[in-house]
Amino acid sequence: MKKIIFLALFATVSLVAKINVVTTYAYLGEVVKEIGKDNVKVDVLANPTFDPHFIVPKPSLITKLRRADLLVINGGQLEIGWLPPLLRGAQNRNINIGSKGFLDVSGVINMINKPAVVSRAQGDVHPDGNPHFVLDPHNISVIAKLIAKKLVLLDYANKTAYENNLQSFLQDWESYLKEYDAKMAVCKDKKVVQYHQLFNYFLQRYDYALVGNIEPLPGISPSSKDALKTINLMQEKGVNTILQDVYHEKKTAAFIAEKTGAKVIVLPHDVGSVEGTDTLKSFYNTIEERLCR
Ligand SMILES: [Zn+2]
């Protein structure tokens, strides 16, 4: 009898084929898990402590792509420096750009900082605009809707489950955003400089004045002359806060802080970038806590 029950259980479990979803970044993995729940298996390519523009390619990443039914990317050219060779290595036609199992979420985002002219002289510019839109928590809702649509398209049998999961996620997220926005509204000292054009969406959402970037141009390391320029700018404009990410060198910010008396705040750029940020909410909460308390 026991054996029969076991066999019956085994048969049910093995009948439920999960959708293998690979996402480039951790935050996308979290959204997919919220919408897909038990019907998906999620793998993330990028280590969230690395520079998101330059993820070190490893054979294990190709293996993940080879097995994928769906690839979800940030887009806006954020993956342009590292994903194409991995896709070529994986040779998985289901997930190539433009195929049914491919999703670029940047398509539903209002991208900011679009360059008027695209030229190498402007540094490593992103011609589609600033791709770091995950920093605005309001963007998560539109991304969740897009992901739900794609999961329904790939797995119609579970349409109701995906739609219900989306509804409960959106309801919860909207109430979370209300609380979050209220906390940010009373946050003080809203004049900052940052290392890279990384936190622009967050800064714009919460009415910060971004006075400058430590990098002279995107992707170009600052010289000591650039650092002096930033120091002068900060003193002139009365800036007391430097936003630093986890993956750029920290010497320049420390030097500028020493000369200006400003404080350096290290902020995560993705889920899991710093300790205690392994969910969407704890990621955004950590930004608020580090900035406002
Ligand atoms: Zn960038």
CSV table of C-alpha atoms and ligand atoms in Angstrom, one decimal:
chain,number,residue,atom,x,y,z
A,1,MET,CA,0.0,0.0,0.0
A,2,LYS,CA,2.7,2.4,1.0
A,3,LYS,CA,4.5,1.6,-2.2
A,4,ILE,CA,1.4,2.4,-4.3
A,5,ILE,CA,0.9,5.8,-2.5
A,6,PHE,CA,4.6,6.6,-3.1
A,7,LEU,CA,4.3,5.7,-6.8
A,8,ALA,CA,1.2,7.7,-7.2
A,9,LEU,CA,2.9,10.7,-5.6
A,10,PHE,CA,5.9,10.3,-7.7
A,11,ALA,CA,3.8,10.2,-10.9
A,12,THR,CA,2.0,13.5,-9.9
A,13,VAL,CA,5.2,15.3,-9.1
A,14,SER,CA,6.9,14.3,-12.3
A,15,LEU,CA,3.9,15.3,-14.4
A,16,VAL,CA,4.3,18.9,-13.3
A,17,ALA,CA,7.0,20.3,-15.5
A,18,LYS,CA,8.3,23.6,-14.3
A,19,ILE,CA,9.2,26.4,-16.6
A,20,ASN,CA,13.0,26.9,-16.5
A,21,VAL,CA,13.4,30.7,-16.2
A,22,VAL,CA,16.8,32.3,-16.3
A,23,THR,CA,17.1,36.0,-15.5
A,24,THR,CA,20.2,38.2,-15.9
A,25,TYR,CA,19.8,40.0,-12.6
A,26,ALA,CA,18.6,39.0,-9.2
A,27,TYR,CA,15.8,41.5,-8.9
A,28,LEU,CA,14.2,40.0,-12.1
A,29,GLY,CA,14.5,36.5,-10.5
A,30,GLU,CA,12.6,37.8,-7.5
A,31,VAL,CA,9.7,39.1,-9.6
A,32,VAL,CA,9.5,35.9,-11.6
A,33,LYS,CA,9.3,33.9,-8.4
A,34,GLU,CA,6.5,36.1,-7.2
A,35,ILE,CA,4.4,35.5,-10.3
A,36,GLY,CA,5.5,32.0,-11.2
A,37,LYS,CA,5.6,30.5,-7.7
A,38,ASP,CA,5.5,26.7,-8.0
A,39,ASN,CA,5.3,26.6,-11.7
A,40,VAL,CA,8.7,28.0,-12.3
A,41,LYS,CA,12.3,27.3,-11.5
A,42,VAL,CA,14.4,30.4,-11.5
A,43,ASP,CA,18.2,30.8,-12.1
A,44,VAL,CA,20.0,34.1,-12.0
A,45,LEU,CA,23.1,34.8,-14.0
A,46,ALA,CA,24.7,37.9,-12.5
A,47,ASN,CA,26.4,37.9,-9.1
A,48,PRO,CA,24.8,41.0,-7.5
A,49,THR,CA,28.1,42.1,-6.0
A,50,PHE,CA,29.6,42.5,-9.4
A,51,ASP,CA,29.5,45.4,-11.8
A,52,PRO,CA,26.2,44.8,-13.7
A,53,HIS,CA,27.7,46.0,-16.9
A,54,PHE,CA,30.5,43.4,-16.9
A,55,ILE,CA,29.5,40.0,-15.5
A,56,VAL,CA,32.4,37.6,-15.7
A,57,PRO,CA,31.3,34.8,-18.1
A,58,LYS,CA,31.6,31.3,-16.7
A,59,PRO,CA,30.7,27.9,-18.2
A,60,SER,CA,28.1,27.4,-15.5
A,61,LEU,CA,26.2,30.4,-16.9
A,62,ILE,CA,26.1,28.8,-20.3
A,63,THR,CA,24.7,25.6,-18.8
A,64,LYS,CA,21.9,27.6,-17.2
A,65,LEU,CA,21.1,29.2,-20.5
A,66,ARG,CA,21.1,25.9,-22.4
A,67,ARG,CA,18.4,24.6,-20.1
A,68,ALA,CA,16.2,27.7,-20.1
A,69,ASP,CA,12.6,27.9,-21.5
A,70,LEU,CA,12.5,31.6,-20.8
A,71,LEU,CA,15.3,34.3,-20.5
A,72,VAL,CA,14.3,37.6,-18.9
A,73,ILE,CA,16.7,40.5,-19.3
A,74,ASN,CA,16.9,44.0,-18.0
A,75,GLY,CA,17.7,45.4,-21.5
A,76,GLY,CA,18.6,49.0,-22.2
A,77,GLN,CA,22.0,47.6,-23.3
A,78,LEU,CA,22.9,46.8,-19.7
A,79,GLU,CA,23.8,43.2,-20.7
A,80,ILE,CA,25.4,44.2,-24.0
A,81,GLY,CA,29.0,43.7,-22.7
A,82,TRP,CA,28.6,40.2,-21.4
A,83,LEU,CA,25.4,38.3,-22.4
A,84,PRO,CA,25.8,37.9,-26.2
A,85,PRO,CA,28.8,35.5,-26.0
A,86,LEU,CA,27.0,33.4,-23.4
A,87,LEU,CA,24.0,33.2,-25.6
A,88,ARG,CA,26.1,32.1,-28.5
A,89,GLY,CA,27.7,29.5,-26.3
A,90,ALA,CA,24.4,28.2,-25.1
A,91,GLN,CA,22.9,27.7,-28.6
A,92,ASN,CA,19.4,27.6,-27.3
A,93,ARG,CA,17.1,28.8,-30.0
A,94,ASN,CA,14.1,29.0,-27.6
A,95,ILE,CA,15.6,32.0,-25.8
A,96,ASN,CA,17.3,34.0,-28.5
A,97,ILE,CA,16.5,37.7,-28.9
A,98,GLY,CA,13.0,38.0,-30.5
A,99,SER,CA,12.0,34.4,-29.8
A,100,LYS,CA,9.0,33.4,-27.7
A,101,GLY,CA,11.2,32.5,-24.7
A,102,PHE,CA,12.9,35.9,-24.6
A,103,LEU,CA,11.8,38.9,-22.6
A,104,ASP,CA,13.4,42.3,-22.4
A,105,VAL,CA,11.7,44.3,-19.6
A,106,SER,CA,13.1,47.7,-20.6
A,107,GLY,CA,10.4,47.9,-23.2
A,108,VAL,CA,7.8,48.9,-20.6
A,109,ILE,CA,10.0,51.4,-18.8
A,110,ASN,CA,10.2,55.2,-19.4
A,111,MET,CA,13.9,55.4,-19.8
A,112,ILE,CA,15.6,58.6,-18.6
A,113,ASN,CA,19.0,60.2,-19.5
A,114,LYS,CA,18.7,59.4,-23.2
A,115,PRO,CA,21.8,60.9,-24.8
A,116,ALA,CA,21.2,63.5,-27.6
A,117,VAL,CA,24.3,62.3,-29.4
A,118,VAL,CA,25.9,58.8,-29.1
A,119,SER,CA,29.6,58.9,-29.4
A,120,ARG,CA,32.5,57.2,-27.7
A,121,ALA,CA,33.8,60.6,-26.6
A,122,GLN,CA,30.9,60.6,-24.1
A,123,GLY,CA,32.3,57.5,-22.4
A,124,ASP,CA,30.5,54.2,-22.1
A,125,VAL,CA,27.1,55.8,-22.7
A,126,HIS,CA,24.0,53.7,-22.9
A,127,PRO,CA,22.4,54.9,-26.2
A,128,ASP,CA,18.9,53.8,-25.1
A,129,GLY,CA,19.0,55.8,-21.9
A,130,ASN,CA,19.9,54.9,-18.3
A,131,PRO,CA,19.4,51.2,-17.8
A,132,HIS,CA,19.5,51.2,-14.0
A,133,PHE,CA,15.7,51.6,-13.7
A,134,VAL,CA,15.4,48.9,-11.0
A,135,LEU,CA,16.4,51.6,-8.5
A,136,ASP,CA,12.9,53.1,-8.8
A,137,PRO,CA,10.6,50.7,-6.8
A,138,HIS,CA,7.6,51.9,-8.8
A,139,ASN,CA,9.0,50.2,-11.9
A,140,ILE,CA,8.6,46.8,-10.3
A,141,SER,CA,4.8,46.8,-10.9
A,142,VAL,CA,5.0,47.3,-14.7
A,143,ILE,CA,7.8,44.7,-14.9
A,144,ALA,CA,5.6,42.2,-12.9
A,145,LYS,CA,2.7,42.7,-15.3
A,146,LEU,CA,5.0,42.1,-18.3
A,147,ILE,CA,6.4,38.9,-16.8
A,148,ALA,CA,2.9,37.6,-16.0
A,149,LYS,CA,1.9,38.1,-19.6
A,150,LYS,CA,4.9,36.2,-20.8
A,151,LEU,CA,4.4,33.3,-18.4
A,152,VAL,CA,0.8,33.0,-19.6
A,153,LEU,CA,2.0,32.9,-23.2
A,154,LEU,CA,4.5,30.1,-22.5
A,155,ASP,CA,2.3,28.1,-20.1
A,156,TYR,CA,-1.3,28.7,-20.9
A,157,ALA,CA,-2.5,25.8,-18.7
A,158,ASN,CA,-1.5,27.8,-15.7
A,159,LYS,CA,-3.0,31.1,-16.8
A,160,THR,CA,-5.3,31.5,-13.8
A,161,ALA,CA,-2.5,30.8,-11.4
A,162,TYR,CA,-0.2,33.5,-13.0
A,163,GLU,CA,-3.0,36.0,-13.1
A,164,ASN,CA,-3.9,35.4,-9.5
A,165,ASN,CA,-0.3,35.6,-8.3
A,166,LEU,CA,0.1,38.9,-10.2
A,167,GLN,CA,-3.0,40.4,-8.6
A,168,SER,CA,-2.0,39.5,-5.1
A,169,PHE,CA,1.6,40.7,-5.8
A,170,LEU,CA,0.4,44.0,-7.2
A,171,GLN,CA,-1.9,44.6,-4.3
A,172,ASP,CA,0.8,44.0,-1.8
A,173,TRP,CA,3.4,46.0,-3.7
A,174,GLU,CA,1.1,49.0,-4.1
A,175,SER,CA,0.5,49.2,-0.4
A,176,TYR,CA,4.3,48.7,0.2
A,177,LEU,CA,5.0,51.6,-2.2
A,178,LYS,CA,2.6,53.9,-0.3
A,179,GLU,CA,4.5,53.2,3.0
A,180,TYR,CA,7.8,53.5,1.2
A,181,ASP,CA,7.0,56.8,-0.5
A,182,ALA,CA,5.8,58.2,2.9
A,183,LYS,CA,9.1,57.3,4.5
A,184,MET,CA,11.1,58.8,1.6
A,185,ALA,CA,9.0,62.0,1.8
A,186,VAL,CA,10.3,62.8,5.2
A,187,CYS,CA,13.9,61.8,4.4
A,188,LYS,CA,16.2,64.8,4.7
A,189,ASP,CA,19.5,66.0,3.1
A,190,LYS,CA,18.5,65.4,-0.5
A,191,LYS,CA,21.6,66.8,-2.2
A,192,VAL,CA,24.1,64.2,-3.4
A,193,VAL,CA,26.9,63.2,-5.7
A,194,GLN,CA,27.2,59.6,-6.8
A,195,TYR,CA,30.0,57.6,-8.4
A,196,HIS,CA,28.3,56.3,-11.5
A,197,GLN,CA,24.9,57.3,-13.1
A,198,LEU,CA,23.4,54.4,-11.1
A,199,PHE,CA,20.9,55.9,-8.7
A,200,ASN,CA,19.3,58.4,-11.1
A,201,TYR,CA,15.8,56.7,-11.1
A,202,PHE,CA,15.7,56.6,-7.3
A,203,LEU,CA,16.9,60.2,-7.0
A,204,GLN,CA,14.4,61.4,-9.5
A,205,ARG,CA,11.5,59.5,-7.9
A,206,TYR,CA,12.3,61.0,-4.5
A,207,ASP,CA,13.1,64.6,-5.4
A,208,TYR,CA,16.9,64.4,-4.8
A,209,ALA,CA,19.2,67.0,-6.4
A,210,LEU,CA,22.0,65.1,-8.1
A,211,VAL,CA,24.8,67.6,-8.1
A,212,GLY,CA,27.4,65.5,-9.9
A,213,ASN,CA,29.1,62.1,-10.7
A,214,ILE,CA,32.5,61.1,-9.5
A,215,GLU,CA,33.1,59.5,-12.9
A,216,PRO,CA,33.9,62.2,-15.4
A,217,LEU,CA,31.9,60.2,-18.0
A,218,PRO,CA,30.1,56.8,-17.6
A,219,GLY,CA,32.6,54.0,-17.4
A,220,ILE,CA,35.6,56.4,-17.2
A,221,SER,CA,37.6,56.3,-13.9
A,222,PRO,CA,38.1,59.7,-12.3
A,223,SER,CA,41.6,61.3,-12.3
A,224,SER,CA,42.8,63.3,-9.3
A,225,LYS,CA,41.9,66.4,-11.3
A,226,ASP,CA,38.3,65.1,-11.6
A,227,ALA,CA,38.2,64.4,-7.9
A,228,LEU,CA,39.3,68.0,-7.2
A,229,LYS,CA,36.5,69.2,-9.5
A,230,THR,CA,34.0,67.2,-7.5
A,231,ILE,CA,35.3,68.6,-4.2
A,232,ASN,CA,34.9,72.1,-5.5
A,233,LEU,CA,31.5,71.4,-6.8
A,234,MET,CA,30.4,69.9,-3.5
A,235,GLN,CA,31.7,72.8,-1.5
A,236,GLU,CA,30.1,75.3,-3.8
A,237,LYS,CA,26.7,73.6,-3.7
A,238,GLY,CA,26.8,72.4,-0.1
A,239,VAL,CA,26.7,68.7,-0.7
A,240,ASN,CA,27.2,66.4,2.3
A,241,THR,CA,26.5,63.0,0.9
A,242,ILE,CA,28.4,60.8,-1.6
A,243,LEU,CA,26.5,57.7,-2.9
A,244,GLN,CA,28.9,54.8,-3.6
A,245,ASP,CA,28.1,51.4,-5.1
A,246,VAL,CA,29.6,48.1,-4.0
A,247,TYR,CA,31.6,47.4,-7.1
A,248,HIS,CA,33.6,50.5,-8.0
A,249,GLU,CA,36.9,51.5,-6.3
A,250,LYS,CA,36.2,53.3,-3.0
A,251,LYS,CA,39.4,55.4,-2.7
A,252,THR,CA,38.1,58.4,-4.7
A,253,ALA,CA,35.0,58.7,-2.6
A,254,ALA,CA,37.0,58.4,0.6
A,255,PHE,CA,39.4,61.1,-0.5
A,256,ILE,CA,36.6,63.5,-1.5
A,257,ALA,CA,34.8,62.8,1.8
A,258,GLU,CA,38.0,63.6,3.7
A,259,LYS,CA,38.4,66.9,2.0
A,260,THR,CA,34.7,67.9,2.2
A,261,GLY,CA,33.6,66.4,5.4
A,262,ALA,CA,30.8,64.6,3.5
A,263,LYS,CA,29.7,61.1,4.4
A,264,VAL,CA,29.9,58.2,2.0
A,265,ILE,CA,26.8,56.0,1.9
A,266,VAL,CA,27.2,52.6,0.2
A,267,LEU,CA,24.0,51.6,-1.5
A,268,PRO,CA,23.0,48.2,-3.1
A,269,HIS,CA,22.2,48.3,-6.9
A,270,ASP,CA,20.4,45.0,-7.0
A,271,VAL,CA,18.8,42.4,-4.7
A,272,GLY,CA,21.7,40.8,-2.8
A,273,SER,CA,24.3,43.4,-3.5
A,274,VAL,CA,24.9,44.0,0.2
A,275,GLU,CA,24.0,41.8,3.3
A,276,GLY,CA,20.3,41.7,4.2
A,277,THR,CA,19.0,42.6,0.8
A,278,ASP,CA,17.9,39.2,-0.5
A,279,THR,CA,14.3,40.1,-1.2
A,280,LEU,CA,12.8,43.0,-3.2
A,281,LYS,CA,11.5,44.7,-0.1
A,282,SER,CA,14.7,44.4,1.9
A,283,PHE,CA,16.6,45.7,-1.0
A,284,TYR,CA,14.6,48.9,-1.2
A,285,ASN,CA,14.3,49.1,2.6
A,286,THR,CA,18.1,49.1,2.9
A,287,ILE,CA,18.4,52.0,0.5
A,288,GLU,CA,15.9,54.0,2.6
A,289,GLU,CA,17.5,53.0,5.9
A,290,ARG,CA,21.0,53.9,4.8
A,291,LEU,CA,19.9,57.2,3.3
A,292,CYS,CA,17.5,58.4,5.9
A,293,ARG,CA,18.6,57.2,9.3
B,1,ZN,ZN,25.5,52.2,-16.1
